[in-house]
Coordinates of C-alpha atoms in Angstrom, one line a residue:
M1 CA -25.6 19.1 -1.8
K2 CA -26.8 19.9 -5.3
R3 CA -28.2 16.9 -7.2
L4 CA -29.1 16.5 -10.9
S5 CA -32.0 14.7 -12.3
L6 CA -31.6 11.7 -14.7
F7 CA -32.9 13.9 -17.5
A8 CA -30.4 16.6 -16.7
I9 CA -27.5 14.1 -16.7
S10 CA -28.7 12.8 -20.1
S11 CA -29.0 16.3 -21.5
L12 CA -25.6 17.2 -20.0
L13 CA -23.8 14.4 -21.9
C14 CA -25.5 15.4 -25.1
F15 CA -25.2 19.2 -25.0
N16 CA -22.6 20.3 -22.4
S17 CA -19.8 22.2 -23.9
Y18 CA -17.1 20.0 -22.3
A19 CA -18.8 17.2 -20.4
Q20 CA -16.6 14.2 -20.1
T21 CA -16.4 11.1 -17.9
I22 CA -13.5 9.9 -15.7
S23 CA -13.4 6.2 -14.6
I24 CA -11.7 5.4 -11.2
K25 CA -11.2 1.6 -10.7
N26 CA -10.5 -0.1 -7.4
K27 CA -8.7 -3.4 -8.1
S28 CA -8.1 -4.1 -4.4
A29 CA -10.3 -5.9 -1.9
L30 CA -10.3 -2.9 0.4
K31 CA -12.9 -0.1 0.4
R32 CA -11.3 3.2 -0.6
E33 CA -13.0 5.7 1.5
G34 CA -12.5 9.4 0.9
E35 CA -9.3 8.9 -1.0
L36 CA -7.7 11.5 -3.3
V37 CA -6.9 10.7 -6.9
R38 CA -4.8 13.0 -9.1
I39 CA -5.4 13.7 -12.8
D40 CA -3.1 15.6 -15.1
W41 CA -4.7 18.9 -16.0
N42 CA -3.0 19.1 -19.4
E43 CA -4.5 15.7 -20.3
L44 CA -8.0 17.1 -19.6
L45 CA -7.3 20.3 -21.6
K46 CA -6.1 18.2 -24.6
R47 CA -9.5 16.5 -24.6
N48 CA -11.5 19.6 -23.7
P49 CA -9.7 22.9 -24.3
K50 CA -12.9 24.8 -23.2
I51 CA -12.7 23.8 -19.5
D52 CA -13.3 26.9 -17.4
T53 CA -11.8 26.6 -13.9
S54 CA -14.2 29.2 -12.6
N55 CA -17.2 27.2 -13.8
L56 CA -16.4 23.6 -13.1
Q57 CA -18.4 20.9 -11.3
V58 CA -17.7 17.2 -10.9
V59 CA -20.6 14.8 -10.2
N60 CA -20.9 11.1 -9.5
Q61 CA -22.5 9.5 -12.5
A62 CA -24.5 7.0 -10.5
T63 CA -25.8 9.3 -7.7
F64 CA -25.5 12.7 -9.4
A65 CA -24.0 14.0 -6.2
Q66 CA -21.1 16.5 -6.4
V67 CA -17.6 15.2 -5.9
P68 CA -15.2 17.3 -3.9
F69 CA -12.3 18.6 -5.9
Q70 CA -9.2 20.8 -5.8
L71 CA -7.2 22.5 -8.5
E72 CA -3.6 21.7 -7.5
K73 CA -1.0 24.2 -8.6
V74 CA 2.2 22.8 -6.9
G75 CA 3.7 26.2 -6.4
S76 CA 2.9 27.4 -9.9
N77 CA 0.5 30.1 -11.1
E78 CA -1.1 27.5 -13.4
V79 CA -3.2 24.4 -12.6
K80 CA -1.2 21.3 -12.8
F81 CA -3.6 18.6 -11.5
L82 CA -7.2 18.0 -10.7
L83 CA -7.6 16.3 -7.3
L84 CA -10.8 14.3 -6.6
Q85 CA -11.9 13.0 -3.3
V86 CA -13.7 9.7 -4.0
S87 CA -15.0 6.6 -2.3
V88 CA -14.8 3.3 -4.3
Q89 CA -16.1 -0.1 -3.3
P90 CA -13.8 -3.1 -3.5
K91 CA -13.3 -4.5 -7.0
S92 CA -15.5 -1.8 -8.6
T93 CA -15.4 1.3 -10.7
L94 CA -16.6 4.8 -10.0
K95 CA -17.5 7.1 -12.9
V96 CA -17.6 10.9 -12.5
I97 CA -18.6 13.6 -14.9
L98 CA -17.0 17.0 -15.5
Q99 CA -19.3 19.7 -16.4
D100 CA -19.5 23.5 -16.9
E101 CA -21.6 24.3 -13.8
K102 CA -20.8 26.2 -10.7
S103 CA -19.8 23.9 -7.9
T104 CA -20.9 24.2 -4.3
P105 CA -18.1 25.9 -2.2
L106 CA -16.0 23.4 -0.3
N107 CA -14.9 24.0 3.2
A108 CA -11.2 23.6 3.7
K109 CA -10.2 20.3 5.2
T110 CA -6.4 20.8 5.2
Y111 CA -4.3 23.8 6.2
G112 CA -0.7 24.7 7.0
R113 CA 1.2 27.8 7.9
Y114 CA 4.4 29.3 9.3
V115 CA 4.0 30.4 12.9
P116 CA 6.4 33.3 13.6
E117 CA 4.6 34.0 16.9
R118 CA 5.8 30.7 18.3
K119 CA 9.5 30.6 17.4
D120 CA 9.3 29.7 13.7
D121 CA 7.0 26.6 14.1
F122 CA 5.5 25.3 10.9
A123 CA 2.2 23.6 11.6
W124 CA -0.2 21.7 9.4
E125 CA -3.4 19.7 9.8
N126 CA -6.4 18.0 8.1
D127 CA -9.8 17.0 9.4
K128 CA -8.2 14.1 11.4
I129 CA -4.9 15.1 13.0
A130 CA -2.3 17.9 13.2
F131 CA 1.5 18.2 13.2
R132 CA 4.3 20.7 13.5
M133 CA 8.1 21.0 12.8
Y134 CA 10.5 23.3 14.6
G135 CA 12.3 26.3 13.1
K136 CA 15.7 28.0 13.7
A137 CA 14.3 30.3 16.4
L138 CA 13.9 27.3 18.7
E139 CA 17.3 25.8 17.9
G140 CA 19.8 26.0 20.7
S141 CA 17.2 26.8 23.4
N142 CA 16.2 24.5 26.2
E143 CA 12.9 24.0 24.5
N144 CA 14.4 22.6 21.3
A145 CA 13.2 19.3 19.9
Y146 CA 14.2 17.6 16.7
G147 CA 11.5 15.5 15.1
I148 CA 7.8 15.8 14.0
D149 CA 5.3 16.7 16.7
V150 CA 1.7 15.6 16.8
W151 CA -1.3 17.7 17.9
V152 CA -4.2 15.3 18.6
K153 CA -7.7 16.4 17.8
R154 CA -11.3 15.1 18.1
T155 CA -13.0 17.5 15.7
S156 CA -13.1 17.7 11.9
E157 CA -12.6 21.5 12.2
L158 CA -9.3 23.1 11.6
V159 CA -7.7 24.1 14.9
I160 CA -4.2 25.4 14.4
N161 CA -5.0 29.1 14.5
K162 CA -7.3 28.7 17.4
R163 CA -4.8 26.8 19.5
Y164 CA -2.0 29.2 19.0
K165 CA -4.3 31.9 20.5
V166 CA -5.1 30.0 23.7
D167 CA -3.0 30.4 26.9
N168 CA -2.3 26.7 27.2
Y169 CA -2.7 24.3 24.2
H170 CA -1.2 21.5 26.4
K171 CA -4.7 21.3 27.9
D172 CA -7.7 19.8 26.2
H173 CA -10.3 22.6 25.7
G174 CA -12.7 20.3 24.0
D175 CA -11.2 19.6 20.6
G176 CA -7.8 18.0 21.6
L177 CA -4.4 19.2 22.7
D178 CA -0.6 19.0 22.3
Y179 CA 0.6 16.5 24.8
Y180 CA 2.9 14.4 22.6
S181 CA 6.6 14.6 23.6
V182 CA 9.2 14.7 20.9
G183 CA 12.4 15.6 22.7
Q184 CA 15.7 14.6 21.2
T185 CA 14.1 12.0 18.9
L186 CA 12.6 11.8 15.4
G187 CA 9.1 12.0 17.1
A188 CA 6.2 10.9 15.0
G189 CA 8.1 9.7 11.9
D190 CA 10.8 12.2 10.9
M191 CA 13.8 11.0 8.8
A192 CA 17.5 11.6 9.4
P193 CA 20.9 10.1 8.4
Y194 CA 21.8 6.9 10.3
L195 CA 25.6 6.5 10.5
A196 CA 27.8 4.6 12.9
D197 CA 24.8 3.1 14.5
S198 CA 23.5 6.6 15.5
V199 CA 20.8 9.0 14.3
W200 CA 22.4 12.3 13.1
Y201 CA 20.0 15.3 13.4
L202 CA 20.6 18.0 10.8
G203 CA 19.1 20.8 12.8
N204 CA 15.8 22.7 12.5
Y205 CA 14.4 23.9 9.2
K206 CA 15.6 27.4 8.0
S207 CA 13.0 28.3 5.3
Y208 CA 9.7 27.2 3.9
K209 CA 7.5 27.5 0.8
I210 CA 3.8 26.7 0.7
L211 CA 2.9 25.1 -2.7
D212 CA -0.8 24.4 -2.1
N213 CA -3.0 25.1 0.9
G214 CA -6.2 23.1 0.7
P215 CA -9.1 22.6 0.6
L216 CA -8.3 18.9 0.1
R217 CA -4.5 18.8 0.0
T218 CA -1.8 21.0 1.6
T219 CA 1.7 20.8 0.4
F220 CA 4.8 22.7 1.6
Q221 CA 8.6 22.5 1.4
L222 CA 11.1 22.8 4.2
N223 CA 14.7 23.6 3.5
Y224 CA 17.6 22.9 5.9
D225 CA 21.2 24.2 6.3
E226 CA 24.0 21.9 5.4
A227 CA 25.2 20.1 8.5
S228 CA 27.8 17.5 9.6
A229 CA 26.8 13.9 10.1
N230 CA 29.7 11.6 11.1
N231 CA 32.1 13.8 9.3
Q232 CA 30.0 14.0 6.2
R233 CA 28.4 17.3 5.0
I234 CA 24.7 16.7 4.2
E235 CA 21.9 18.9 3.2
V236 CA 18.2 18.0 3.0
Q237 CA 15.0 19.4 1.5
K238 CA 11.6 18.0 2.7
L239 CA 8.4 18.1 0.7
V240 CA 5.3 17.3 2.8
S241 CA 1.7 16.8 1.8
I242 CA -1.4 16.0 3.9
D243 CA -4.7 15.0 2.4
A244 CA -8.2 15.4 3.7
G245 CA -9.5 12.2 5.5
S246 CA -6.1 10.6 6.0
Q247 CA -4.1 9.9 9.2
M248 CA -0.9 10.1 7.2
N249 CA 1.5 12.6 5.5
R250 CA 3.4 11.9 2.3
I251 CA 7.0 13.1 2.8
E252 CA 9.6 13.3 0.0
N253 CA 13.1 14.0 1.1
S254 CA 16.1 14.9 -1.2
Y255 CA 19.6 14.6 0.3
K256 CA 22.7 16.3 -1.0
F257 CA 26.1 14.8 -0.1
K258 CA 29.4 14.3 -1.9
E259 CA 30.5 10.9 -0.7
A260 CA 30.1 8.1 -3.2
G261 CA 27.6 5.4 -2.6
L262 CA 24.4 5.3 -0.6
L263 CA 23.4 7.2 2.5
P264 CA 21.8 5.2 5.3
V265 CA 18.8 7.0 6.7
A266 CA 16.2 6.2 9.4
V267 CA 12.6 7.0 9.9
G268 CA 12.0 7.1 13.7
L269 CA 9.1 6.8 16.2
A270 CA 9.7 7.9 19.7
T271 CA 9.1 5.1 22.2
R272 CA 10.7 7.0 25.1
N273 CA 11.4 4.9 28.2
E274 CA 7.8 3.7 28.4
K275 CA 6.6 0.4 29.7
D276 CA 4.0 -1.9 28.1
K277 CA 5.1 -0.9 24.5
Q278 CA 2.9 -2.1 21.7
I279 CA 5.0 -2.2 18.5
L280 CA 4.4 -3.2 14.9
Q281 CA 7.5 -3.9 12.8
D282 CA 7.4 -5.3 9.3
D283 CA 10.7 -5.5 7.4
K284 CA 8.7 -5.0 4.2
G285 CA 8.2 -1.4 5.2
V286 CA 5.8 -0.7 8.1
I287 CA 6.5 0.3 11.7
G288 CA 4.0 1.4 14.3
Y289 CA 3.9 2.3 18.0
W290 CA 0.8 2.4 20.3
E291 CA 1.9 4.2 23.4
P292 CA 0.6 3.4 27.0
V293 CA -2.2 5.6 28.3
H294 CA -1.2 9.1 29.4
G295 CA -3.8 9.7 32.0
E296 CA -6.7 11.9 30.9
D297 CA -4.7 12.8 27.7
G298 CA -5.4 9.3 26.3
I299 CA -3.3 7.3 23.9
T300 CA -1.5 8.4 20.6
G301 CA -0.5 5.9 18.0
V302 CA 2.3 6.8 15.5
G303 CA 3.5 5.0 12.5
A304 CA 5.4 5.1 9.2
V305 CA 5.1 3.3 5.9
L306 CA 8.1 3.0 3.5
I307 CA 8.0 1.8 -0.1
S308 CA 11.3 -0.1 0.1
P309 CA 12.3 -2.9 2.4
I310 CA 13.7 -1.8 5.8
K311 CA 15.9 -2.9 8.6
V312 CA 14.2 -2.3 12.0
V313 CA 16.4 -1.1 14.8
K314 CA 15.4 -0.3 18.4
K315 CA 17.8 2.2 19.9
H316 CA 17.9 5.4 22.0
N317 CA 14.2 5.0 22.9
Q318 CA 13.2 5.0 19.3
L319 CA 11.8 2.5 16.8
L320 CA 13.8 3.0 13.6
A321 CA 13.2 1.9 10.0
V322 CA 16.5 2.1 8.3
T323 CA 16.9 2.3 4.5
E324 CA 19.3 3.8 2.0
V325 CA 19.1 6.8 -0.4
K326 CA 21.0 8.2 -3.3
A327 CA 22.3 11.7 -3.5
N328 CA 19.8 14.1 -5.2
E329 CA 17.3 11.3 -5.7
P330 CA 14.1 11.8 -3.7
V331 CA 13.0 9.2 -1.2
V332 CA 9.2 9.0 -0.5
Y333 CA 7.7 7.6 2.7
Y334 CA 4.6 8.2 4.8
N335 CA 4.1 9.0 8.5
G336 CA 1.1 9.6 10.6
A337 CA -0.7 9.4 13.9
A338 CA -4.1 8.7 15.5
W339 CA -5.6 9.5 18.9
N340 CA -7.9 7.1 20.8
K341 CA -10.1 9.9 22.1
A342 CA -11.0 10.9 18.6
G343 CA -13.2 7.8 18.6
E344 CA -12.2 6.3 15.3
I345 CA -9.0 4.3 16.0
T346 CA -9.2 3.3 19.6
D347 CA -6.7 0.4 20.1
S348 CA -3.4 -0.9 18.9
Q349 CA -5.0 -3.5 16.6
Q350 CA -7.0 -0.9 14.7
W351 CA -4.0 1.3 14.3
F352 CA -1.7 -1.4 13.1
D353 CA -4.4 -2.6 10.7
Y354 CA -4.7 0.9 9.4
L355 CA -1.0 1.1 8.7
K356 CA -0.9 -2.3 7.0
N357 CA -3.9 -1.4 4.9
F358 CA -2.4 1.9 4.0
K359 CA 0.7 0.0 2.6
Q360 CA -1.6 -2.3 0.6
K361 CA -3.4 0.7 -0.9
L362 CA 0.0 2.2 -2.0
Q363 CA 0.7 -1.1 -3.7
Q364 CA -2.7 -1.2 -5.4
P365 CA -3.5 2.4 -6.3
L366 CA -6.8 3.5 -7.7
V367 CA -6.6 3.4 -11.5
V368 CA -7.8 6.6 -13.3
K369 CA -8.8 6.7 -16.9
V370 CA -10.0 9.9 -18.7
N371 CA -12.6 8.9 -21.2

């Protein structure tokens, strides 16, 4: 990694054509490790109109090391946000400097794509974990499943393209596998209407749009046909983001329906008919499941974090977090998974602590100030 001398930093601040500092404050008692922060690009341009996206470098003011960044476009042709991947100690502030220097190329840590060769799957991943959702080509077949699938991995490398090329990705070839069973459930944290004490599945996605594809954040949109749920016509659009270094996705769902009032919805975790269930349920917005060991395949933990209070329901071999949404008003929540054989989160306590700490971080976000 390229480093700058103290003299070079001093010279930079004095003579660089658009050098400026950004302060990132951690008010929480938790260490924020490899977390992404987002800065409005127009705010940066207002202060420094000469910023050149082809000649941009971000460095840590204290260590002079380069800070990984991404120019986020959110489906546009123009840059909308600057994403920085930072680590900030508890109760402390990190300062970074923007400068007109070439940055070291960054290897992609997130990725997603449509998979027409596997019946319209949409698969996505980061350097920790991978997921997929099912498309229309699978709907109605005996292979069909409803919710979010997990592909466990024990490598920081991106594996989706590689796995779709092997004969059997249900076997661990050294970097993980797909052994998680979704079936007729919400799987690893999908959301669906919850009416008359039942989950109403709205079918598989019909179309997609990729808004950003790495290196630090991948964001895509899934669109669904209007479907019937307890005699209501409901349509949903799902916006999914995954960040480098995180076990979690951010999911933003928008529901369209004509009935007055609020629509009950549930985020679900498949518990199947398994014994020795280890469950986390917090009515303030956190649910988690640490499954029993699946032989040589190991153990997968799944979980979800919601912003609003929830009602927890155990039904149809699922752990459900029930809340309510308004028509055409996005609801945001987070879902994710971890695999014990990846060697980072190896038991239920560590996984449940991760989920609770994730909730705390949402409540105490890093504070960014452009100086």
